[in-house]
PDB file of C-alpha atoms in Angstrom:
ATOM      1  CA  GLY A   1       0.066   0.037   0.004  1.00 70.00           C
ATOM      2  CA  GLU A   2       1.012   3.644  -0.091  1.00 81.00           C
ATOM      3  CA  ASN A   3       3.601   4.552   2.403  1.00 90.00           C
ATOM      4  CA  VAL A   4       5.882   7.440   3.605  1.00 96.00           C
ATOM      5  CA  GLU A   5       9.197   6.565   5.413  1.00 97.00           C
ATOM      6  CA  GLN A   6      10.805   9.263   7.378  1.00 98.00           C
ATOM      7  CA  HIS A   7      14.167   9.610   8.716  1.00 97.00           C
ATOM      8  CA  PRO A   8      15.644   9.943  11.294  1.00 97.00           C
ATOM      9  CA  SER A   9      13.152   9.518  14.194  1.00 97.00           C
ATOM     10  CA  THR A  10      15.270  11.750  16.427  1.00 97.00           C
ATOM     11  CA  LEU A  11      17.760  14.378  15.618  1.00 98.00           C
ATOM     12  CA  SER A  12      19.875  16.508  18.130  1.00 98.00           C
ATOM     13  CA  VAL A  13      21.766  19.616  16.851  1.00 98.00           C
ATOM     14  CA  GLN A  14      23.431  22.453  18.377  1.00 97.00           C
ATOM     15  CA  GLU A  15      21.994  25.845  18.059  1.00 97.00           C
ATOM     16  CA  GLY A  16      23.161  27.434  14.773  1.00 97.00           C
ATOM     17  CA  ASP A  17      23.911  24.106  13.051  1.00 97.00           C
ATOM     18  CA  SER A  18      21.732  22.869  10.061  1.00 98.00           C
ATOM     19  CA  ALA A  19      19.114  20.011  10.461  1.00 98.00           C
ATOM     20  CA  VAL A  20      17.956  17.714   7.511  1.00 98.00           C
ATOM     21  CA  ILE A  21      15.117  15.534   7.647  1.00 98.00           C
ATOM     22  CA  LYS A  22      14.433  12.925   4.797  1.00 98.00           C
ATOM     23  CA  CYS A  23      11.476  11.363   3.614  1.00 98.00           C
ATOM     24  CA  THR A  24      10.568   8.753   0.853  1.00 97.00           C
ATOM     25  CA  TYR A  25       7.093   8.051  -0.597  1.00 96.00           C
ATOM     26  CA  SER A  26       5.816   5.126  -2.451  1.00 93.00           C
ATOM     27  CA  ASP A  27       3.187   6.228  -4.753  1.00 89.00           C
ATOM     28  CA  SER A  28       4.586   7.980  -7.843  1.00 89.00           C
ATOM     29  CA  ALA A  29       1.402   9.733  -8.634  1.00 88.00           C
ATOM     30  CA  SER A  30       1.878  11.896  -5.469  1.00 90.00           C
ATOM     31  CA  ASN A  31       1.887  15.383  -6.318  1.00 90.00           C
ATOM     32  CA  TYR A  32       2.031  17.533  -3.154  1.00 92.00           C
ATOM     33  CA  PHE A  33       4.334  17.104  -0.231  1.00 95.00           C
ATOM     34  CA  PRO A  34       3.581  19.308   3.079  1.00 96.00           C
ATOM     35  CA  TRP A  35       5.581  19.430   6.201  1.00 98.00           C
ATOM     36  CA  TYR A  36       4.040  20.087   9.644  1.00 98.00           C
ATOM     37  CA  LYS A  37       5.589  21.180  12.844  1.00 98.00           C
ATOM     38  CA  GLN A  38       4.174  20.210  16.053  1.00 97.00           C
ATOM     39  CA  GLU A  39       5.485  21.911  19.110  1.00 97.00           C
ATOM     40  CA  LEU A  40       4.953  20.002  22.412  1.00 95.00           C
ATOM     41  CA  GLY A  41       1.265  20.142  23.619  1.00 93.00           C
ATOM     42  CA  LYS A  42       0.298  21.868  20.542  1.00 95.00           C
ATOM     43  CA  ARG A  43      -1.465  20.862  17.094  1.00 96.00           C
ATOM     44  CA  PRO A  44       0.550  20.337  13.935  1.00 97.00           C
ATOM     45  CA  GLN A  45       0.874  23.118  11.829  1.00 96.00           C
ATOM     46  CA  LEU A  46       1.932  23.601   8.209  1.00 96.00           C
ATOM     47  CA  ILE A  47       5.292  25.179   7.792  1.00 97.00           C
ATOM     48  CA  ILE A  48       6.181  24.648   4.059  1.00 97.00           C
ATOM     49  CA  ASP A  49       5.031  22.534   1.281  1.00 95.00           C
ATOM     50  CA  ILE A  50       6.068  21.643  -2.186  1.00 95.00           C
ATOM     51  CA  ARG A  51       4.221  20.505  -5.315  1.00 91.00           C
ATOM     52  CA  SER A  52       5.733  18.074  -7.915  1.00 87.00           C
ATOM     53  CA  ASN A  53       6.385  20.417 -10.589  1.00 87.00           C
ATOM     54  CA  VAL A  54       8.937  22.181  -8.330  1.00 86.00           C
ATOM     55  CA  GLY A  55      12.349  20.984  -7.233  1.00 91.00           C
ATOM     56  CA  GLU A  56      12.944  23.155  -4.332  1.00 95.00           C
ATOM     57  CA  LYS A  57      11.223  25.813  -2.247  1.00 94.00           C
ATOM     58  CA  LYS A  58      12.633  28.146   0.477  1.00 96.00           C
ATOM     59  CA  ASP A  59      10.964  30.192   3.147  1.00 94.00           C
ATOM     60  CA  GLN A  60      13.404  32.155   5.121  1.00 95.00           C
ATOM     61  CA  ARG A  61      15.596  29.647   7.276  1.00 97.00           C
ATOM     62  CA  ILE A  62      13.566  26.497   5.983  1.00 98.00           C
ATOM     63  CA  ALA A  63      13.819  24.812   2.775  1.00 97.00           C
ATOM     64  CA  VAL A  64      12.300  21.769   1.119  1.00 98.00           C
ATOM     65  CA  THR A  65      13.794  19.752  -2.031  1.00 97.00           C
ATOM     66  CA  LEU A  66      12.001  17.184  -4.004  1.00 96.00           C
ATOM     67  CA  ASN A  67      13.487  14.488  -6.107  1.00 95.00           C
ATOM     68  CA  LYS A  68      10.569  12.968  -8.056  1.00 93.00           C
ATOM     69  CA  THR A  69      12.675  10.343  -9.825  1.00 93.00           C
ATOM     70  CA  ALA A  70      13.958   8.875  -6.569  1.00 94.00           C
ATOM     71  CA  LYS A  71      10.802   9.563  -4.911  1.00 95.00           C
ATOM     72  CA  HIS A  72      12.100  11.456  -1.912  1.00 95.00           C
ATOM     73  CA  PHE A  73      11.938  14.925  -0.418  1.00 97.00           C
ATOM     74  CA  SER A  74      13.746  16.614   2.305  1.00 98.00           C
ATOM     75  CA  LEU A  75      13.408  19.439   4.856  1.00 98.00           C
ATOM     76  CA  HIS A  76      16.405  21.445   5.570  1.00 98.00           C
ATOM     77  CA  ILE A  77      16.571  23.954   8.359  1.00 98.00           C
ATOM     78  CA  THR A  78      19.489  26.362   8.676  1.00 97.00           C
ATOM     79  CA  GLU A  79      20.904  28.390  11.754  1.00 97.00           C
ATOM     80  CA  THR A  80      18.742  26.281  13.909  1.00 98.00           C
ATOM     81  CA  GLN A  81      17.246  27.896  17.055  1.00 97.00           C
ATOM     82  CA  PRO A  82      15.818  26.607  20.262  1.00 96.00           C
ATOM     83  CA  GLU A  83      12.313  27.326  19.218  1.00 96.00           C
ATOM     84  CA  ASP A  84      12.924  24.990  16.147  1.00 98.00           C
ATOM     85  CA  SER A  85      12.639  22.086  18.617  1.00 98.00           C
ATOM     86  CA  ALA A  86       9.502  20.041  17.823  1.00 98.00           C
ATOM     87  CA  VAL A  87       8.233  17.077  16.202  1.00 97.00           C
ATOM     88  CA  TYR A  88       8.291  17.339  12.401  1.00 98.00           C
ATOM     89  CA  PHE A  89       6.076  15.416  10.062  1.00 98.00           C
ATOM     90  CA  CYS A  90       6.409  14.974   6.199  1.00 98.00           C
ATOM     91  CA  ALA A  91       3.447  13.872   4.163  1.00 96.00           C
ATOM     92  CA  ALA A  92       2.399  12.872   0.673  1.00 95.00           C
ATOM     93  CA  LYS A  93      -0.896  13.595  -0.816  1.00 91.00           C
ATOM     94  CA  ARG A  94      -2.626  10.267  -2.104  1.00 84.00           C
ATOM     95  CA  ALA A  95      -3.112  10.282  -5.789  1.00 75.00           C
ATOM     96  CA  GLY A  96      -6.590   9.840  -7.387  1.00 66.00           C
ATOM     97  CA  GLY A  97      -9.703  10.894  -6.105  1.00 57.00           C
ATOM     98  CA  SER A  98      -8.915  10.927  -2.523  1.00 55.00           C
ATOM     99  CA  GLN A  99     -10.156  14.367  -1.395  1.00 60.00           C
ATOM    100  CA  GLY A 100      -6.838  15.643  -0.412  1.00 64.00           C
ATOM    101  CA  ASN A 101      -5.876  12.775   1.905  1.00 85.00           C
ATOM    102  CA  LEU A 102      -2.460  12.911   3.335  1.00 92.00           C
ATOM    103  CA  ILE A 103      -0.177   9.870   4.120  1.00 93.00           C
ATOM    104  CA  PHE A 104       2.179  11.031   6.981  1.00 95.00           C
ATOM    105  CA  GLY A 105       5.508  10.020   8.014  1.00 96.00           C
ATOM    106  CA  LYS A 106       6.024   8.611  11.626  1.00 96.00           C
ATOM    107  CA  GLY A 107       7.711  12.002  12.646  1.00 97.00           C
ATOM    108  CA  THR A 108      11.323  13.436  13.573  1.00 98.00           C
ATOM    109  CA  LYS A 109      11.902  14.786  17.146  1.00 97.00           C
ATOM    110  CA  LEU A 110      14.302  17.658  16.545  1.00 98.00           C
ATOM    111  CA  SER A 111      16.082  19.062  19.708  1.00 98.00           C
ATOM    112  CA  VAL A 112      18.086  22.278  19.231  1.00 97.00           C
ATOM    113  CA  LYS A 113      20.651  22.730  22.145  1.00 96.00           C
ATOM    114  CA  PRO A 114      21.531  26.197  22.958  1.00 92.00           C
TER     115      PRO A 114
ATOM    116  CA  ASP B   1      -8.333  32.718  10.737  1.00 66.00           C
ATOM    117  CA  VAL B   2      -9.299  28.941  10.530  1.00 63.00           C
ATOM    118  CA  LYS B   3     -10.450  27.660  13.797  1.00 91.00           C
ATOM    119  CA  VAL B   4     -10.962  23.949  14.504  1.00 96.00           C
ATOM    120  CA  THR B   5     -12.074  23.047  18.032  1.00 96.00           C
ATOM    121  CA  GLN B   6     -12.564  19.685  19.710  1.00 97.00           C
ATOM    122  CA  SER B   7     -15.084  19.002  22.463  1.00 92.00           C
ATOM    123  CA  SER B   8     -12.457  17.928  25.162  1.00 93.00           C
ATOM    124  CA  ARG B   9      -8.905  18.068  25.620  1.00 95.00           C
ATOM    125  CA  TYR B  10      -8.700  15.136  28.124  1.00 97.00           C
ATOM    126  CA  LEU B  11     -11.172  12.397  28.359  1.00 97.00           C
ATOM    127  CA  VAL B  12     -11.194   9.202  30.621  1.00 98.00           C
ATOM    128  CA  LYS B  13     -13.355   6.352  29.846  1.00 97.00           C
ATOM    129  CA  ARG B  14     -13.901   2.870  30.952  1.00 97.00           C
ATOM    130  CA  THR B  15     -13.693  -0.229  28.788  1.00 98.00           C
ATOM    131  CA  GLY B  16     -17.005  -1.011  27.110  1.00 97.00           C
ATOM    132  CA  GLU B  17     -18.330   2.621  27.116  1.00 97.00           C
ATOM    133  CA  LYS B  18     -19.564   4.392  24.102  1.00 97.00           C
ATOM    134  CA  VAL B  19     -17.388   7.585  23.469  1.00 97.00           C
ATOM    135  CA  PHE B  20     -18.244  10.535  21.283  1.00 97.00           C
ATOM    136  CA  LEU B  21     -15.310  12.850  20.295  1.00 98.00           C
ATOM    137  CA  GLU B  22     -16.728  16.079  18.653  1.00 97.00           C
ATOM    138  CA  CYS B  23     -15.029  18.459  16.153  1.00 97.00           C
ATOM    139  CA  VAL B  24     -16.182  21.786  14.866  1.00 97.00           C
ATOM    140  CA  GLN B  25     -14.685  23.934  12.205  1.00 96.00           C
ATOM    141  CA  ASP B  26     -15.943  27.521  11.413  1.00 95.00           C
ATOM    142  CA  MET B  27     -14.373  27.842   7.920  1.00 91.00           C
ATOM    143  CA  ASP B  28     -17.020  26.057   5.773  1.00 92.00           C
ATOM    144  CA  HIS B  29     -14.523  23.552   4.801  1.00 92.00           C
ATOM    145  CA  GLU B  30     -15.867  20.562   2.884  1.00 92.00           C
ATOM    146  CA  ASN B  31     -13.455  18.062   3.842  1.00 93.00           C
ATOM    147  CA  MET B  32     -12.839  16.801   7.470  1.00 95.00           C
ATOM    148  CA  PHE B  33     -10.443  14.157   8.931  1.00 96.00           C
ATOM    149  CA  TRP B  34     -10.061  12.296  12.151  1.00 97.00           C
ATOM    150  CA  TYR B  35      -6.460  10.951  12.973  1.00 97.00           C
ATOM    151  CA  ARG B  36      -4.991   9.267  15.873  1.00 97.00           C
ATOM    152  CA  GLN B  37      -1.431  10.000  16.979  1.00 97.00           C
ATOM    153  CA  ASP B  38       0.684   7.564  18.956  1.00 96.00           C
ATOM    154  CA  PRO B  39       4.484   7.821  19.665  1.00 91.00           C
ATOM    155  CA  GLY B  40       6.407   6.395  16.798  1.00 90.00           C
ATOM    156  CA  LEU B  41       3.567   5.799  14.733  1.00 93.00           C
ATOM    157  CA  GLY B  42       2.901   9.414  13.454  1.00 93.00           C
ATOM    158  CA  LEU B  43      -0.684  10.483  12.340  1.00 96.00           C
ATOM    159  CA  ARG B  44      -2.782   7.643  11.262  1.00 95.00           C
ATOM    160  CA  LEU B  45      -6.143   8.451   9.294  1.00 95.00           C
ATOM    161  CA  ILE B  46      -9.078   6.714  10.853  1.00 96.00           C
ATOM    162  CA  TYR B  47     -11.998   8.154   8.640  1.00 96.00           C
ATOM    163  CA  PHE B  48     -12.577  11.363   6.466  1.00 94.00           C
ATOM    164  CA  SER B  49     -15.740  13.028   5.242  1.00 94.00           C
ATOM    165  CA  TYR B  50     -15.813  15.033   1.988  1.00 91.00           C
ATOM    166  CA  ASP B  51     -19.297  16.424   2.529  1.00 90.00           C
ATOM    167  CA  VAL B  52     -22.378  16.238   4.702  1.00 93.00           C
ATOM    168  CA  LYS B  53     -23.583  12.741   5.323  1.00 92.00           C
ATOM    169  CA  MET B  54     -20.501  11.656   3.021  1.00 92.00           C
ATOM    170  CA  LYS B  55     -17.594   9.266   4.832  1.00 93.00           C
ATOM    171  CA  GLU B  56     -14.940   6.992   3.788  1.00 92.00           C
ATOM    172  CA  LYS B  57     -12.671   4.650   5.789  1.00 93.00           C
ATOM    173  CA  GLY B  58      -9.003   5.672   6.269  1.00 92.00           C
ATOM    174  CA  ASP B  59      -6.285   3.348   7.122  1.00 91.00           C
ATOM    175  CA  ILE B  60      -7.272   2.278  10.604  1.00 95.00           C
ATOM    176  CA  PRO B  61     -11.279   2.472  10.800  1.00 96.00           C
ATOM    177  CA  GLU B  62     -11.705  -0.824  12.918  1.00 96.00           C
ATOM    178  CA  GLY B  63     -13.488  -0.053  16.062  1.00 96.00           C
ATOM    179  CA  TYR B  64     -14.680   3.415  15.133  1.00 98.00           C
ATOM    180  CA  SER B  65     -17.506   5.161  13.445  1.00 97.00           C
ATOM    181  CA  VAL B  66     -18.216   8.780  12.258  1.00 97.00           C
ATOM    182  CA  SER B  67     -21.110  11.171  11.848  1.00 97.00           C
ATOM    183  CA  ARG B  68     -21.409  14.191   9.660  1.00 97.00           C
ATOM    184  CA  GLU B  69     -24.909  15.565  10.050  1.00 96.00           C
ATOM    185  CA  LYS B  70     -23.785  19.185   9.400  1.00 96.00           C
ATOM    186  CA  LYS B  71     -20.935  20.653   7.402  1.00 96.00           C
ATOM    187  CA  GLU B  72     -19.207  22.192  10.399  1.00 96.00           C
ATOM    188  CA  ARG B  73     -19.223  19.304  12.669  1.00 97.00           C
ATOM    189  CA  PHE B  74     -17.607  15.799  12.336  1.00 97.00           C
ATOM    190  CA  SER B  75     -18.108  13.351  15.257  1.00 98.00           C
ATOM    191  CA  LEU B  76     -15.894  10.313  15.917  1.00 98.00           C
ATOM    192  CA  ILE B  77     -17.725   7.205  17.775  1.00 98.00           C
ATOM    193  CA  LEU B  78     -15.992   4.535  19.734  1.00 97.00           C
ATOM    194  CA  GLU B  79     -18.941   1.950  19.960  1.00 94.00           C
ATOM    195  CA  SER B  80     -17.257   0.063  22.650  1.00 97.00           C
ATOM    196  CA  ALA B  81     -14.201   1.617  24.061  1.00 97.00           C
ATOM    197  CA  SER B  82     -11.003  -0.763  24.372  1.00 97.00           C
ATOM    198  CA  THR B  83      -7.795   0.010  26.202  1.00 97.00           C
ATOM    199  CA  ASN B  84      -5.986  -0.067  22.908  1.00 97.00           C
ATOM    200  CA  GLN B  85      -7.900   2.908  21.761  1.00 98.00           C
ATOM    201  CA  THR B  86      -6.265   4.878  24.398  1.00 98.00           C
ATOM    202  CA  SER B  87      -4.456   7.718  22.096  1.00 98.00           C
ATOM    203  CA  MET B  88      -4.402  11.445  21.112  1.00 98.00           C
ATOM    204  CA  TYR B  89      -7.057  12.100  18.532  1.00 98.00           C
ATOM    205  CA  LEU B  90      -6.706  14.880  16.311  1.00 98.00           C
ATOM    206  CA  CYS B  91      -9.381  16.409  13.963  1.00 98.00           C
ATOM    207  CA  ALA B  92      -8.530  18.245  10.734  1.00 96.00           C
ATOM    208  CA  SER B  93     -10.336  20.201   8.023  1.00 95.00           C
ATOM    209  CA  ARG B  94      -9.419  21.629   4.591  1.00 92.00           C
ATOM    210  CA  ASP B  95     -10.992  23.256   1.741  1.00 88.00           C
ATOM    211  CA  SER B  96     -11.734  21.139  -1.058  1.00 83.00           C
ATOM    212  CA  GLY B  97     -11.939  23.676  -3.618  1.00 79.00           C
ATOM    213  CA  ARG B  98      -8.056  24.176  -3.770  1.00 76.00           C
ATOM    214  CA  ALA B  99      -6.001  21.150  -4.832  1.00 75.00           C
ATOM    215  CA  TYR B 100      -3.192  21.813  -2.669  1.00 80.00           C
ATOM    216  CA  SER B 101      -4.884  23.508   0.213  1.00 82.00           C
ATOM    217  CA  GLU B 102      -3.539  22.954   3.933  1.00 89.00           C
ATOM    218  CA  GLN B 103      -5.191  20.648   6.422  1.00 93.00           C
ATOM    219  CA  PHE B 104      -5.914  22.678   9.554  1.00 95.00           C
ATOM    220  CA  PHE B 105      -5.906  20.661  12.837  1.00 97.00           C
ATOM    221  CA  GLY B 106      -7.764  21.008  15.895  1.00 97.00           C
ATOM    222  CA  PRO B 107      -5.958  20.908  19.608  1.00 96.00           C
ATOM    223  CA  GLY B 108      -6.423  17.120  20.084  1.00 97.00           C
ATOM    224  CA  THR B 109      -8.407  15.131  22.693  1.00 97.00           C
ATOM    225  CA  ARG B 110      -6.195  12.740  24.844  1.00 97.00           C
ATOM    226  CA  LEU B 111      -8.221   9.671  25.351  1.00 98.00           C
ATOM    227  CA  THR B 112      -7.769   7.256  28.300  1.00 98.00           C
ATOM    228  CA  VAL B 113      -9.529   4.185  28.224  1.00 98.00           C
ATOM    229  CA  LEU B 114      -9.343   2.329  31.638  1.00 97.00           C
TER     230      LEU B 114
END
């Protein structure tokens, strides 16, 4: 069945360093890949997304890259800050008439040490 | 500003009880979703609804049912709660009129079944 694999499950970096989280997806027809951030005790919120017709997208310190051939996409956070500490989820939109359903990865817990 | 609310933040029930989790959104979204979130398993889709009285099973529908009598409200029902349904339950909604629209999440209900 459709699947999204996310790695690593935990990631610890020093403040100011970069962090990279990687995801692979199984359905080659998926065309939308959002990333959600969930701070402790809060709801997941969209931080960036990318469509399949684009290879890279940036928003200040965060960027997402997509390799359709390899079916993987990555989140890059530069100059990490303590407030970046959270669980990050990647997702892929299911193809076909699926009403915008997303398949989520299992999450990456990012800890940024001051 | 989209607002998705859930009826309870914390709920404690006993095995065998019928449990209702309520979700309300105020942005006239057609699509609504119920997920459960467990450590190490990410967000897993239980059921979704693409319109009033319309519903489809997600990835883990066993033991659950849903009801959507009004566009703004989507209810998750545990017919006979079991201890393995102890989890965090998240509701979400999105605008189906846009192909790549964001899913907005509620704050979650942490359900404990004793």
